[in-house]
Coordinates of C-alpha atoms in Angstrom, one line a residue:
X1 CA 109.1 88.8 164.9
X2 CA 109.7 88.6 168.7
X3 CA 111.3 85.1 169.9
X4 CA 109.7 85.4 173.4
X5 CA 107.2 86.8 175.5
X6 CA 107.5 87.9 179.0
X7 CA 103.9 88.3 179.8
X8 CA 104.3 86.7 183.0
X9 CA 107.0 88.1 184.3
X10 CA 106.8 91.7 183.5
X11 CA 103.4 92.4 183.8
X12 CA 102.5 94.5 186.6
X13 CA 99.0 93.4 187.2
X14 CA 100.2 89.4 187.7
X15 CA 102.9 90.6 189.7
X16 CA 100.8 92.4 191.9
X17 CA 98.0 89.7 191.7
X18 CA 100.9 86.8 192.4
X19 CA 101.7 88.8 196.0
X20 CA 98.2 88.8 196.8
X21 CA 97.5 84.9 196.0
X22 CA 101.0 83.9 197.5
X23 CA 100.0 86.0 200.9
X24 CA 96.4 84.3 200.4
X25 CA 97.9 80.5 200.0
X26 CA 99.9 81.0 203.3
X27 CA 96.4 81.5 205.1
X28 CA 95.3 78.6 203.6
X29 CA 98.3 76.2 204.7
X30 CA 98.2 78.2 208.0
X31 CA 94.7 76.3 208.4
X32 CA 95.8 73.1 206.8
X33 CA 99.0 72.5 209.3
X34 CA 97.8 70.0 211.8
X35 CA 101.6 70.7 213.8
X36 CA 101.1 74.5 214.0
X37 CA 102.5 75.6 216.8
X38 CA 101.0 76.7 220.3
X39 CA 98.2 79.0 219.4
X40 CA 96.8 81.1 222.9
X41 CA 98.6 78.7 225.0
X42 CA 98.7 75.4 223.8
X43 CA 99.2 73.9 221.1
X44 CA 96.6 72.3 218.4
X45 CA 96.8 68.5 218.9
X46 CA 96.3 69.3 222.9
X47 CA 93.0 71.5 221.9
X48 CA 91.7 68.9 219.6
X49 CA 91.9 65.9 222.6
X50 CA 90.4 68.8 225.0
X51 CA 87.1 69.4 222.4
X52 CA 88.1 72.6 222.2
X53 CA 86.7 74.0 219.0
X54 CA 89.3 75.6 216.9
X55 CA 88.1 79.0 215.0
X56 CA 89.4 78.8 211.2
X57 CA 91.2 82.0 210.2
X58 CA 89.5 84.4 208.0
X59 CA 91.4 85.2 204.7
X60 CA 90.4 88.5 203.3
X61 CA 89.7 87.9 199.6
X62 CA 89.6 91.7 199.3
X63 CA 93.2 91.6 199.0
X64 CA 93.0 90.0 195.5
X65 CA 93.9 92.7 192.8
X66 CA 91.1 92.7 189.8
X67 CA 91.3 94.0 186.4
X68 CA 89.6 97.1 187.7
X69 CA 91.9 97.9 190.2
X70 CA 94.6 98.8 187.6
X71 CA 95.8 102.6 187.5
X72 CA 98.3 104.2 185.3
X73 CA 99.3 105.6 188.7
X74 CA 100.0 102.6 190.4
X75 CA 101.8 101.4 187.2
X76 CA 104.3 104.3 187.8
X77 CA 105.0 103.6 191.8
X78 CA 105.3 99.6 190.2
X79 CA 108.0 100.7 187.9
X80 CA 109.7 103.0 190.3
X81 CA 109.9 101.1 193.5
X82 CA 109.3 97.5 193.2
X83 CA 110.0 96.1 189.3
X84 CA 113.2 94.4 189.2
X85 CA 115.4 96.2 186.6
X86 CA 118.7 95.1 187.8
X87 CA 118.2 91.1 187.2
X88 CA 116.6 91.5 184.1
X89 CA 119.2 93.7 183.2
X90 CA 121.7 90.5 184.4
X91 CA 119.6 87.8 182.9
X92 CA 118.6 89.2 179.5
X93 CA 122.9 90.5 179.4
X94 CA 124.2 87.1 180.5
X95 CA 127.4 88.7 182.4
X96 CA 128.1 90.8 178.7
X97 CA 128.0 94.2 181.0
X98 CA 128.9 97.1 179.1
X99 CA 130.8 98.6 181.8
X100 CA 133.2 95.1 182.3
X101 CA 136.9 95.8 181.5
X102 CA 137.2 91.5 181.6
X103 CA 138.2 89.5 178.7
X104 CA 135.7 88.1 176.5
X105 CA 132.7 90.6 177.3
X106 CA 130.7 91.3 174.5
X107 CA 129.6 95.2 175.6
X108 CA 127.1 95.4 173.1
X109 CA 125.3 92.3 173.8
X110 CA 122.4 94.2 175.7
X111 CA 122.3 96.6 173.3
X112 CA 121.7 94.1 170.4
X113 CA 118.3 93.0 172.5
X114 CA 115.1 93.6 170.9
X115 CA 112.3 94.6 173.0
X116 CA 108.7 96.0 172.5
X117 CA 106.7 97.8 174.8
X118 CA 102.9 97.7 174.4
X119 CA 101.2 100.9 175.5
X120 CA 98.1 101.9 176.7
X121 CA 95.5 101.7 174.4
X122 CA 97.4 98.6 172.7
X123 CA 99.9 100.5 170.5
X124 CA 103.4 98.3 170.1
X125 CA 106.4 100.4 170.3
X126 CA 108.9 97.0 168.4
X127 CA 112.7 97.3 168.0
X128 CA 113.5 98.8 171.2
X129 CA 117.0 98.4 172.7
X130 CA 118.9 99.9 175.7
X131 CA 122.7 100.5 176.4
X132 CA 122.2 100.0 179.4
X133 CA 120.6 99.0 182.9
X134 CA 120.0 102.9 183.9
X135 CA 118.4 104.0 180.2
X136 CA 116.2 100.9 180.4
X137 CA 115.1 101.5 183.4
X138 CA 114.5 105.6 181.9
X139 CA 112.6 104.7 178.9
X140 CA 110.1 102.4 181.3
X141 CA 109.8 105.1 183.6
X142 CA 109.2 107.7 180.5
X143 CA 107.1 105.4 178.3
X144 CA 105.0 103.3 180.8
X145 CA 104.2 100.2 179.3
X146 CA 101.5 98.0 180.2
X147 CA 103.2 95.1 178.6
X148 CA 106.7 93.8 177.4
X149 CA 108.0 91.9 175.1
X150 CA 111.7 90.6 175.1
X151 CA 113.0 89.9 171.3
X152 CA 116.1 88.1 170.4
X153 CA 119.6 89.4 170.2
X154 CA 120.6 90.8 166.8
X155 CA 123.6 90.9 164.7
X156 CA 123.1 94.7 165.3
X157 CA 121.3 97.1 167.6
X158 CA 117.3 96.6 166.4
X159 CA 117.0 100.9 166.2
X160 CA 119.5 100.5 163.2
X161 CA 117.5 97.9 161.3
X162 CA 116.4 100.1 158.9
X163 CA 120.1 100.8 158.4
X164 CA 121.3 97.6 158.2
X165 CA 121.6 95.6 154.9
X166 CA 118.6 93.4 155.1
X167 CA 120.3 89.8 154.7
X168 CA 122.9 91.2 157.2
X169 CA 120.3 92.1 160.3
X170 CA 119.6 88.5 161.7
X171 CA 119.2 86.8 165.3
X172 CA 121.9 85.2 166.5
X173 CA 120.5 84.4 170.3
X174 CA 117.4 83.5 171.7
X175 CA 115.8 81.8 174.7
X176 CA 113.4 79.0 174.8
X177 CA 110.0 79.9 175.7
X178 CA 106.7 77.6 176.0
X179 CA 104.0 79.9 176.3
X180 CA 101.1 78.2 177.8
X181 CA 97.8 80.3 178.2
X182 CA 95.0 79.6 181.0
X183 CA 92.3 78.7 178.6
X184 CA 94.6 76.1 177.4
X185 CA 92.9 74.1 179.7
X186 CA 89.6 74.9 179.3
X187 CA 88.6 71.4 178.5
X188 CA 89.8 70.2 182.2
X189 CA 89.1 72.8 184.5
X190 CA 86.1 73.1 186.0
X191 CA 86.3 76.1 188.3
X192 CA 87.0 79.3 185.7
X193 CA 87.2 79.4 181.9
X194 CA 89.0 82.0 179.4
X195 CA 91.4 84.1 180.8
X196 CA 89.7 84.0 184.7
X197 CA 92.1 82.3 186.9
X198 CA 91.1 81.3 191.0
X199 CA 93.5 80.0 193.9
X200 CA 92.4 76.4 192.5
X201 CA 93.1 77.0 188.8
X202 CA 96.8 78.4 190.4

């Protein structure tokens, strides 16, 4: 089985929906700052003593993404322009690049990395592994998934493991992962429930 799941790190729609609540909670502190700086000429503290009233700034919830916003479409420009193939490529390889002439690289580490994609219409695609940073980033761009799932590093490359003698095939590297899921906290919040998640449950 998978050691680790990378829900919220690779998937599109959080990544998207992170942008959009990050841009949202800099409104927010915008409004919050009592020392913001001169605003039309003077500054806040001087407009407060004057009885000026001060007009809050509108934030546009309509930059939130929802559920029904996802395409397969966007999915592709995500993939192609904006997810970050290169430092997972460096995190998930640990400095073992293939390409490195230096002492002590272990060129097949990345290789030896399970992953699964999860495809539309939830079919798991499991023992998955890439030579690579370029044909990583190729089979995303060819296969699309919705989801991924990074695996532990194997004794051998997980495409062989049918191959392999079965005692022989093992993990030999893993990262620690605490998985923590919103409705964990059901029994506190008091905003959202199940999977819905606000700016306060954030």
């Amino acid at each position: 089985s998978l050691c680790a799941q990378s829900d919220a790190l690779t998937s599109p729609f959080f990544t998207a929906r992170m942008a959009a609540t990050d841009l949202l909670e800099v409104q927010k502190r915008k409004l919050e700052d009592n020392d913001a700086a001169e605003v039309d000429g003077g500054d806040t503290a001087s407009k407060r003593a004057a009885g000026m009233t001060l007009v809050p700034m509108l934030v546009d919830s309509s930059l939130a993404i929802k559920n029904e916003d996802f395409s397969m479409d966007l999915l592709r420009i995500y993939y192609d322009r904006l997810f970050p193939f290169l430092q997972m490529f460096r995190w998930l390889s640990y400095r073992n690049d293939p390409k490195s002439s230096g002492p002590g690289v272990a060129k097949d580490f990345f290789l030896r990395r399970e992953f699964t994609f999860v495809l539309e219409g939830d079919i798991f695609c499991r023992y998955l592994c890439f030579r690579d940073v370029e044909e990583f980033r190729s089979q995303m761009l060819s296969r699309m998934p919705i989801r991924m799932e990074i695996g532990a590093v194997f004794t051998h490359p997980p495409k062989n493991h049918t191959t392999v003698i079965k005692d022989a095939y093992k993990p030999v590297e893993r990262e620690l992962v605490f998985d923590i899921d919103m409705d964990d906290y059901d029994d506190i919040r008091t905003c959202c429930h199940g999977s819905k998640l606000c700016l306060k449950c954030w």
